[in-house]
mmCIF file of C-alpha atoms in Angstrom:
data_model
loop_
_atom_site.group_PDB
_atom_site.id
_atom_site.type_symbol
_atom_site.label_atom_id
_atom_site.label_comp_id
_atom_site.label_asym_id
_atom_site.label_seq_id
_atom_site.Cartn_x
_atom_site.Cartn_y
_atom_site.Cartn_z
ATOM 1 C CA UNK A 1 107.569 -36.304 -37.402
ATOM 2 C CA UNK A 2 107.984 -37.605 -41.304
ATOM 3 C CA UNK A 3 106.751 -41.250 -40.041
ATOM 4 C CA UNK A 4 103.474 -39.148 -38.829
ATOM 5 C CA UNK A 5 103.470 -37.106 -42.106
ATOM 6 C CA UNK A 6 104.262 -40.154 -44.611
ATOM 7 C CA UNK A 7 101.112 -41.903 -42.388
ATOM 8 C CA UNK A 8 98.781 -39.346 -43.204
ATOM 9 C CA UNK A 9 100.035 -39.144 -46.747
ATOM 10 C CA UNK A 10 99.289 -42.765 -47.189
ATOM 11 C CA UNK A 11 96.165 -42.611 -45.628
ATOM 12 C CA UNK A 12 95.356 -39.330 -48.059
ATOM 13 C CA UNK A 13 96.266 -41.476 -50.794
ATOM 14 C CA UNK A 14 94.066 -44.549 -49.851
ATOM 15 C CA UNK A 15 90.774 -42.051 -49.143
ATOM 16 C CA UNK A 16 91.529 -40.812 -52.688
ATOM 17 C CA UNK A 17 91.568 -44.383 -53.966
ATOM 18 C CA UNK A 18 88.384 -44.756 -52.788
ATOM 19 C CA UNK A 19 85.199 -44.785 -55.257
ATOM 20 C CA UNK A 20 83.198 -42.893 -52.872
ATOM 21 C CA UNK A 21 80.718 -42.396 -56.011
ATOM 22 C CA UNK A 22 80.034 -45.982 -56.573
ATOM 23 C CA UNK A 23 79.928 -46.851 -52.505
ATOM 24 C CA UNK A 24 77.230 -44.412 -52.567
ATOM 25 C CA UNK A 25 75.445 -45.953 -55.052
ATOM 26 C CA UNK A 26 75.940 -49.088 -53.596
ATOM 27 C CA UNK A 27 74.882 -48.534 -50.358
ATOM 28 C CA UNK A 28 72.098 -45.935 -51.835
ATOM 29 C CA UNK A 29 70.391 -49.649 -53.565
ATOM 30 C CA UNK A 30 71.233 -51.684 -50.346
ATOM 31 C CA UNK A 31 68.865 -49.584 -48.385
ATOM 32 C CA UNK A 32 66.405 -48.901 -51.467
ATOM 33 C CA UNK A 33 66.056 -52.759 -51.760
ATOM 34 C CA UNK A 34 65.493 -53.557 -48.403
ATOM 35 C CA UNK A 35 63.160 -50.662 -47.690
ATOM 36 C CA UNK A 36 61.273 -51.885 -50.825
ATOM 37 C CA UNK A 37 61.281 -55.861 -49.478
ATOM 38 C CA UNK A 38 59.797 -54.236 -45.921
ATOM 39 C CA UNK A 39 56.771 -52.623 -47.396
ATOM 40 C CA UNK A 40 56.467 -55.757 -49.593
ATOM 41 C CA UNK A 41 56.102 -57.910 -46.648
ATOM 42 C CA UNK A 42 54.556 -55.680 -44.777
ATOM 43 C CA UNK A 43 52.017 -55.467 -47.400
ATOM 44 C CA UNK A 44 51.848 -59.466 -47.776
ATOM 45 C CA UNK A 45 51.679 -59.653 -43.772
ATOM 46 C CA UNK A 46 48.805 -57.708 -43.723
ATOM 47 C CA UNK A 47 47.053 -59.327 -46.653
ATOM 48 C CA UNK A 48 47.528 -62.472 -45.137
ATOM 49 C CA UNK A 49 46.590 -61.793 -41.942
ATOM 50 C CA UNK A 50 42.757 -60.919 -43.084
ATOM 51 C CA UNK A 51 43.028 -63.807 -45.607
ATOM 52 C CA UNK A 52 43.538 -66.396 -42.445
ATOM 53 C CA UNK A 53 41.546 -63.828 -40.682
ATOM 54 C CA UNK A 54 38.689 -64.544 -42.893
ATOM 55 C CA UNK A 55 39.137 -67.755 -43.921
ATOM 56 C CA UNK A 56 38.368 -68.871 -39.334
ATOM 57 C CA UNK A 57 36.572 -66.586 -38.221
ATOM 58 C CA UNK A 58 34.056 -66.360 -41.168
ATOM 59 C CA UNK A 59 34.908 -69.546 -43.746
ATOM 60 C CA UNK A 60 35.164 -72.362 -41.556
ATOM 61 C CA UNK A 61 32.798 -70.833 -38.130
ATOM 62 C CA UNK A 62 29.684 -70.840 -41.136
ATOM 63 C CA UNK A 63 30.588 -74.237 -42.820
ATOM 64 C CA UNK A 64 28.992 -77.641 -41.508
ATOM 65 C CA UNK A 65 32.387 -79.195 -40.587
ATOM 66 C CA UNK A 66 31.469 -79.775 -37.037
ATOM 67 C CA UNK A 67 34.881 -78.104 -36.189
ATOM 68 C CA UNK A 68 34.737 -76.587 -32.234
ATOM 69 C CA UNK A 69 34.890 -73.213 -32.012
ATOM 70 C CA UNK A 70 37.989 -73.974 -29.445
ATOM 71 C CA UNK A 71 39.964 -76.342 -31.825
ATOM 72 C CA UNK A 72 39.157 -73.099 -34.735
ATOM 73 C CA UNK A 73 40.909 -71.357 -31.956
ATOM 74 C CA UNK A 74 43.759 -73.075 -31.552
ATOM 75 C CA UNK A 75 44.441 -74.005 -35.353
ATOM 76 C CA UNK A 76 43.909 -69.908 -35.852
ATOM 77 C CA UNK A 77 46.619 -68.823 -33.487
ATOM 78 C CA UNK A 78 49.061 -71.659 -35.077
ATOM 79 C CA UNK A 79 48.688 -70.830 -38.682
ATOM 80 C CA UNK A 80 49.321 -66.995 -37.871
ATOM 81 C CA UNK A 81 52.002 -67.985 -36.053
ATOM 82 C CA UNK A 82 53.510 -69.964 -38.606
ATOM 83 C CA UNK A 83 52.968 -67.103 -41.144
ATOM 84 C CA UNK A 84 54.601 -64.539 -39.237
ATOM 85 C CA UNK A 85 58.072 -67.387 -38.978
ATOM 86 C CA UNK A 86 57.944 -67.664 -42.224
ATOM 87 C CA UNK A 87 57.826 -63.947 -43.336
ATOM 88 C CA UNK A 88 60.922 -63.264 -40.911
ATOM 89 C CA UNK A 89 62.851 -66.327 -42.294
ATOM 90 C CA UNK A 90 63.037 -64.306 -45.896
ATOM 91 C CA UNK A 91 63.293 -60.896 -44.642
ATOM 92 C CA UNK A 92 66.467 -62.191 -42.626
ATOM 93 C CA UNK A 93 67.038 -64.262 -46.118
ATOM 94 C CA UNK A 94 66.920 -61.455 -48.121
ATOM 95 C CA UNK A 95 68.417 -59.020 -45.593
ATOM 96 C CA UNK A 96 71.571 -60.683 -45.288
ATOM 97 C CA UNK A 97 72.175 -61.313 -48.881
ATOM 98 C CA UNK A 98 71.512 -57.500 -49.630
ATOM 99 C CA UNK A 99 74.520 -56.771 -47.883
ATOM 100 C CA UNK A 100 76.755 -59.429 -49.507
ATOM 101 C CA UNK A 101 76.651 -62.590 -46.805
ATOM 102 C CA UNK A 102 76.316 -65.989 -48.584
ATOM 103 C CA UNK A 103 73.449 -67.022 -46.708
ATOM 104 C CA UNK A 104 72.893 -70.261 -48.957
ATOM 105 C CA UNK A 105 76.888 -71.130 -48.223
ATOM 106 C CA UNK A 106 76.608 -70.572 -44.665
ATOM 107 C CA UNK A 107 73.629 -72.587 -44.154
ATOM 108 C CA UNK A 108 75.106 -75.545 -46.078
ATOM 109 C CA UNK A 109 78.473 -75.363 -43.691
ATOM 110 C CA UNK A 110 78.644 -78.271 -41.593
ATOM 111 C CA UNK A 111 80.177 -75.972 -38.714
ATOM 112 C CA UNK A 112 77.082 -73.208 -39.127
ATOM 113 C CA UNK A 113 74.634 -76.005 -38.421
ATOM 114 C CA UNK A 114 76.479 -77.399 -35.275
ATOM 115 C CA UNK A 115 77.250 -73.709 -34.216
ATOM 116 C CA UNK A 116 73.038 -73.532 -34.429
ATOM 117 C CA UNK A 117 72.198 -76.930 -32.371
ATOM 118 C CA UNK A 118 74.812 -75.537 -29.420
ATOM 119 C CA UNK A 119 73.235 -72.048 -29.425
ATOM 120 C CA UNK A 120 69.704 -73.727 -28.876
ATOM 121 C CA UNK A 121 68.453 -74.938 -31.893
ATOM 122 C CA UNK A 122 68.056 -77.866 -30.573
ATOM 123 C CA UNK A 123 65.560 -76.779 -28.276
ATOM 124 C CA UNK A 124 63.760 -75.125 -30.887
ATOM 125 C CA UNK A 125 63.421 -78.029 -32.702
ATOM 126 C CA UNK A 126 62.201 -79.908 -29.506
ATOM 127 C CA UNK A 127 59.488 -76.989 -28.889
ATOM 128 C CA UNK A 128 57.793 -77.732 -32.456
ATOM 129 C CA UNK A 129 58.438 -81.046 -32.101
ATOM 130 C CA UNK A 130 56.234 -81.666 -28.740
ATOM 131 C CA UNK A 131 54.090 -78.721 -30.339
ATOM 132 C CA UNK A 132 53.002 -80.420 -33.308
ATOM 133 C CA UNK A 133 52.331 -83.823 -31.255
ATOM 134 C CA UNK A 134 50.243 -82.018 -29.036
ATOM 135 C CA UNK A 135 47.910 -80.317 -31.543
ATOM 136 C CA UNK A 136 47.960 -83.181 -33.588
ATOM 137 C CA UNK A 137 46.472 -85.927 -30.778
ATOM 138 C CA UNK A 138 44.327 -82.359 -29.594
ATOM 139 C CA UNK A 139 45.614 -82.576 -25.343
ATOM 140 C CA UNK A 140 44.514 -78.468 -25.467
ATOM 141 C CA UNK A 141 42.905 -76.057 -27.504
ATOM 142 C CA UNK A 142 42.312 -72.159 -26.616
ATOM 143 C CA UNK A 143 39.959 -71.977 -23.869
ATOM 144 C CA UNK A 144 40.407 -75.352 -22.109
ATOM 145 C CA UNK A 145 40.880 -75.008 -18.498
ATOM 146 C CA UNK A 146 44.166 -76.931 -17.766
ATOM 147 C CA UNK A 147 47.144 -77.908 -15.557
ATOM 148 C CA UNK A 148 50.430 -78.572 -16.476
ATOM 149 C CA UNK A 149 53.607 -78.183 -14.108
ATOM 150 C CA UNK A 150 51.776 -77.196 -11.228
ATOM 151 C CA UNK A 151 49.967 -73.823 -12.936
ATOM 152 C CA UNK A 152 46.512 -73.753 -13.341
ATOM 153 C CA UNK A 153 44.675 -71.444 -15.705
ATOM 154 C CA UNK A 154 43.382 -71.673 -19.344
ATOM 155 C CA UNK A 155 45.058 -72.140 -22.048
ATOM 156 C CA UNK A 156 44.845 -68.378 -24.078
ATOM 157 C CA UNK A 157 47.508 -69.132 -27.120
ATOM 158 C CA UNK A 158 49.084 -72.154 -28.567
ATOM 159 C CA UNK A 159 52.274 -71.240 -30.641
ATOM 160 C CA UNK A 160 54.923 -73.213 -32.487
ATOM 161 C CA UNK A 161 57.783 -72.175 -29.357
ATOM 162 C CA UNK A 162 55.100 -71.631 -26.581
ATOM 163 C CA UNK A 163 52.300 -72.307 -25.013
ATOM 164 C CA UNK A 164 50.268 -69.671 -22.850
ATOM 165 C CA UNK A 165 48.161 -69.965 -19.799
ATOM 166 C CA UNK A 166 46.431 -67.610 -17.812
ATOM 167 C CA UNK A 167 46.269 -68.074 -14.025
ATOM 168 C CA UNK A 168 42.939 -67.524 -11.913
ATOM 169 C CA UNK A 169 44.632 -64.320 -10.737
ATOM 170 C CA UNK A 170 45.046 -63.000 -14.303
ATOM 171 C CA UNK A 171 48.986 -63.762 -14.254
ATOM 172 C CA UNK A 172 50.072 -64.625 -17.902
ATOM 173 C CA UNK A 173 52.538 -68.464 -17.768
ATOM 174 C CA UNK A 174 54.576 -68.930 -21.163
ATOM 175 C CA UNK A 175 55.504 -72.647 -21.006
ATOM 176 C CA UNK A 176 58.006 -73.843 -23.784
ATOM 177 C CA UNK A 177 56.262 -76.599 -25.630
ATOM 178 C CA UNK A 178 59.448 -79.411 -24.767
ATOM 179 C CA UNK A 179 58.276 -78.721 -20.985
ATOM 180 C CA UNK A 180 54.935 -79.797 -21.321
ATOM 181 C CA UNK A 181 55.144 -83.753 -20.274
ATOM 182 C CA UNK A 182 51.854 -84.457 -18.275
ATOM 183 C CA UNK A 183 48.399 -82.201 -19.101
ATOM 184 C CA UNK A 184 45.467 -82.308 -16.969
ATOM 185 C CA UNK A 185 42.681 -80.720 -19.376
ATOM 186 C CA UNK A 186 39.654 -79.790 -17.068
ATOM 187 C CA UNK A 187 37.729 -78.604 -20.079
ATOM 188 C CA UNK A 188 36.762 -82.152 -22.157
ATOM 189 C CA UNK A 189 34.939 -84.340 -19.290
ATOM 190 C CA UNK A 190 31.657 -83.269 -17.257
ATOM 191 C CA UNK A 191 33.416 -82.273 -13.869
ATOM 192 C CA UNK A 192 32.392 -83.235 -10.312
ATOM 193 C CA UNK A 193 31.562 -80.703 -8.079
ATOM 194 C CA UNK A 194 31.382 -82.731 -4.210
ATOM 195 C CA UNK A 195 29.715 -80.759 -1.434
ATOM 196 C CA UNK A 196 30.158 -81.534 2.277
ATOM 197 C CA UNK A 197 27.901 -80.194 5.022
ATOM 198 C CA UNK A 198 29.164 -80.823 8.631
ATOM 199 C CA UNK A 199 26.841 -82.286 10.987
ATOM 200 C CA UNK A 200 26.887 -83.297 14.490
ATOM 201 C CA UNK A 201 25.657 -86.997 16.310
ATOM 202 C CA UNK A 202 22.889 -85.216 17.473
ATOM 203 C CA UNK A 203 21.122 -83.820 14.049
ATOM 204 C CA UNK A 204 18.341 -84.924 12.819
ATOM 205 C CA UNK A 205 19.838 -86.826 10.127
ATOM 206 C CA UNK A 206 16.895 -88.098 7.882
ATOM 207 C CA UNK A 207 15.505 -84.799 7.993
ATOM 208 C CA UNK A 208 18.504 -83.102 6.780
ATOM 209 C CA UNK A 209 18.666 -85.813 3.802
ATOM 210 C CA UNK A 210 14.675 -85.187 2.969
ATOM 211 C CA UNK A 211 15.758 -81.129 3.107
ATOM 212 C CA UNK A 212 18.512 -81.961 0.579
ATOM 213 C CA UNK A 213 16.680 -84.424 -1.785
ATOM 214 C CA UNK A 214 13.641 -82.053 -2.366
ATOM 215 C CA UNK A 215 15.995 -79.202 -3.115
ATOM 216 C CA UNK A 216 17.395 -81.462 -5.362
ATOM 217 C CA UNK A 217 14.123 -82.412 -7.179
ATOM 218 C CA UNK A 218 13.264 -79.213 -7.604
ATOM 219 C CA UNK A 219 16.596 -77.899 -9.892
ATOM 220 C CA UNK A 220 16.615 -76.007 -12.450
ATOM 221 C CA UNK A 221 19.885 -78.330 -14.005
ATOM 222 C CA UNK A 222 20.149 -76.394 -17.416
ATOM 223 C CA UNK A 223 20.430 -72.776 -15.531
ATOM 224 C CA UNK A 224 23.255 -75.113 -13.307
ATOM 225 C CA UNK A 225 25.101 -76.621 -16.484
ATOM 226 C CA UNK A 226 24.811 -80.510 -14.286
ATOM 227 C CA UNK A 227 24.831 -82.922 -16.363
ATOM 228 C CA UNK A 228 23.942 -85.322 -13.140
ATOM 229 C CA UNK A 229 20.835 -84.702 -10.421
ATOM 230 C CA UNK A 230 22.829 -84.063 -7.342
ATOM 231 C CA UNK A 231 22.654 -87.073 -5.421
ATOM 232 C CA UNK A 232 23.783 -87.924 -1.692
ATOM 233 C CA UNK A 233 26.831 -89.897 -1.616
ATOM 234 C CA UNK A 234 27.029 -90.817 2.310
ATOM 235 C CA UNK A 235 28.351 -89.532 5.603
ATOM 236 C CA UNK A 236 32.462 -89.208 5.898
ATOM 237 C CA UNK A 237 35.236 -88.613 8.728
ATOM 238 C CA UNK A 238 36.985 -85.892 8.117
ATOM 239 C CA UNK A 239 40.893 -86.188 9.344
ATOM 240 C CA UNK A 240 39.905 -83.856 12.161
ATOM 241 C CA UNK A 241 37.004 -85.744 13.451
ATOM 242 C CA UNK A 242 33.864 -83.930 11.614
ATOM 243 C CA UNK A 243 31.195 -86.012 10.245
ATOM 244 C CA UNK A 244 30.013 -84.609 7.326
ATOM 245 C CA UNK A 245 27.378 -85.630 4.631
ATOM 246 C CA UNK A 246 28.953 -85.769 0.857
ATOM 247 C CA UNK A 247 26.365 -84.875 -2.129
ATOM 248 C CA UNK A 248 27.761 -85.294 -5.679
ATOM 249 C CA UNK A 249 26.468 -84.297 -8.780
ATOM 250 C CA UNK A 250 28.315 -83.859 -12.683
ATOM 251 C CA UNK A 251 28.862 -80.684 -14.355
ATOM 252 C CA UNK A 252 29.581 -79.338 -17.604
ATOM 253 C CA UNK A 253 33.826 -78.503 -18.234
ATOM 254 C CA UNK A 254 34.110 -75.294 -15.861
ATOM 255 C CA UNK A 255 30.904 -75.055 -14.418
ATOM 256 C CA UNK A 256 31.531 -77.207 -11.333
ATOM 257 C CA UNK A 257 32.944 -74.416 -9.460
ATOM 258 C CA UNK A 258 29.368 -72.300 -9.327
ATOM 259 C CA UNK A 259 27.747 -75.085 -9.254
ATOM 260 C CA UNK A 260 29.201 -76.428 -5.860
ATOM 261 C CA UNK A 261 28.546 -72.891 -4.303
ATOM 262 C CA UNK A 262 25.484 -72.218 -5.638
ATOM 263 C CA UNK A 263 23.811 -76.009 -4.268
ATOM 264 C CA UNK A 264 25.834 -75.503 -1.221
ATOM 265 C CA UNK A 265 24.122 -72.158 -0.050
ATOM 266 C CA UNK A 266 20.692 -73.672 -0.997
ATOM 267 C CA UNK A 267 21.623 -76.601 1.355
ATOM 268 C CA UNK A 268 22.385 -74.548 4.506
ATOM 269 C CA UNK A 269 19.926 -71.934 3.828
ATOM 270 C CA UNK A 270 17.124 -74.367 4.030
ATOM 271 C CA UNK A 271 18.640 -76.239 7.021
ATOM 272 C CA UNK A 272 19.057 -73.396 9.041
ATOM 273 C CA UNK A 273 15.444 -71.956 7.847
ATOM 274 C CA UNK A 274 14.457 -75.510 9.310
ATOM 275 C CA UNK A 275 15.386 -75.183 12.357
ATOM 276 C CA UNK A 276 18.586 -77.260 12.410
ATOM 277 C CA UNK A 277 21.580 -76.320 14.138
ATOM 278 C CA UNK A 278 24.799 -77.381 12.436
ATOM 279 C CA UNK A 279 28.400 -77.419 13.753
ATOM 280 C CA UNK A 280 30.729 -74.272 12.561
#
């Protein structure tokens, strides 16, 4: 019973002890100063947001550099990226030496760093690294139609950590930078779209190929984006036996899709309106 009482006595003691005043205070300008440093980078996030804002989308779109619209892209969404990084680095900064941690003294220890590279820094590092390297030799800007790892889609944000793609099916692929190895960009060549019409032995080839070569005289190849006249490659075995008759023509970057379908209804229409029975 006196242990208990001489405990609570002691503790009574220490609580009295206590500046409670001056930890107030304290902890009253902790908070003040860090609610002050929010607004002030909220305020300098916002201003330099519409600064960079400006600067792309109004600055650089209007000037005679020659600079794609794509590349403007990409550059845009890396610079705001950047800023935002470096507006968290001193609100951490300033954050942690608010409330008494040596940042400066931690960073310098030689066990902080190492305690950084085995938590994933490392990786980090490797995800600017790759990041910078592609941006730098420009293997995809916002917009290109791409592959990398298997996914298909186009490229909708290029960040210092990430890069995003969007699938044909509208699902959204973050990639870290240090993963991208091999890119297939779909968006900087003209693109071939190949058609194949099956035919049988007993068609009327050469008037299937006259059918096909006046449609093809008579294109439009602006309101197609082709870059090439469709022209008629040959006939070609399929694995299953069909004979088929191959017409190739170039596209603009993403326009070879609709182009293929489009030709490739005109094609059968007219052979059917002709007359001409082909295999299913």
């Amino acid at each position: 019973m006196n242990s208990s009482l001489n405990f609570n006595s002691l503790i009574k003691k220490m609580f009295l002890k206590v500046d409670w005043e001056a930890v107030i205070q304290h902890v009253a300008s902790v908070v003040f100063q860090l609610v002050l440093l929010t607004i002030v980078l909220l305020l300098i996030n916002w201003i330099g947001k519409k600064i960079i804002r400006h600067i792309f989308k109004t600055g650089l779109r209007k000037s005679k550099r020659g600079i794609s619209p794509k590349k403007l892209d990409t550059i845009y969404t890396l610079v705001l990226n950047i800023f935002k990084y470096i507006l968290m680095f001193f609100w951490i900064y300033a954050l942690l030496s608010a409330i008494g941690i040596p940042v400066g003294t931690l960073i310098a220890g030689a066990g902080i760093f190492s305690l950084a590279i085995g938590l994933g820094a490392q990786g980090f590092v490797s995800d600017m690294v790759n990041g910078f390297f592609i941006l730098l030799e420009q293997q995809i800007s916002v917009g290109d139609t791409i592959t990398v790892n298997g996914i298909d889609g186009q490229v909708t944000y290029v960040g210092i950590r990430t890069t995003q793609i969007q699938s044909i099916d509208g699902t959204l692929n973050y990639i870290p930078n240090r993963n991208i190895t091999v890119v297939s960009n779909k968006s900087r060549n003209n693109m071939q779209a190949l058609m194949e019409i099956p035919v049988a032995s007993s068609n009327p080839f050469e008037e299937i190929t006259k059918i096909i070569n006046q449609i093809n005289e008579n294109l439009n190849l602006a309101e197609l984006q082709l870059t090439v006249k469709p022209y008629i490659v040959g006939f070609s075995n399929q694995p299953d036996g069909t004979l088929v008759i191959q017409i190739a023509t170039y596209t603009k970057p993403g326009a070879q899709f609709k182009a293929k379908n489009v030709l490739l209804e005109r094609y059968l229409t007219a052979i059917t309106d002709a007359g001409i029975e082909l295999p299913k």
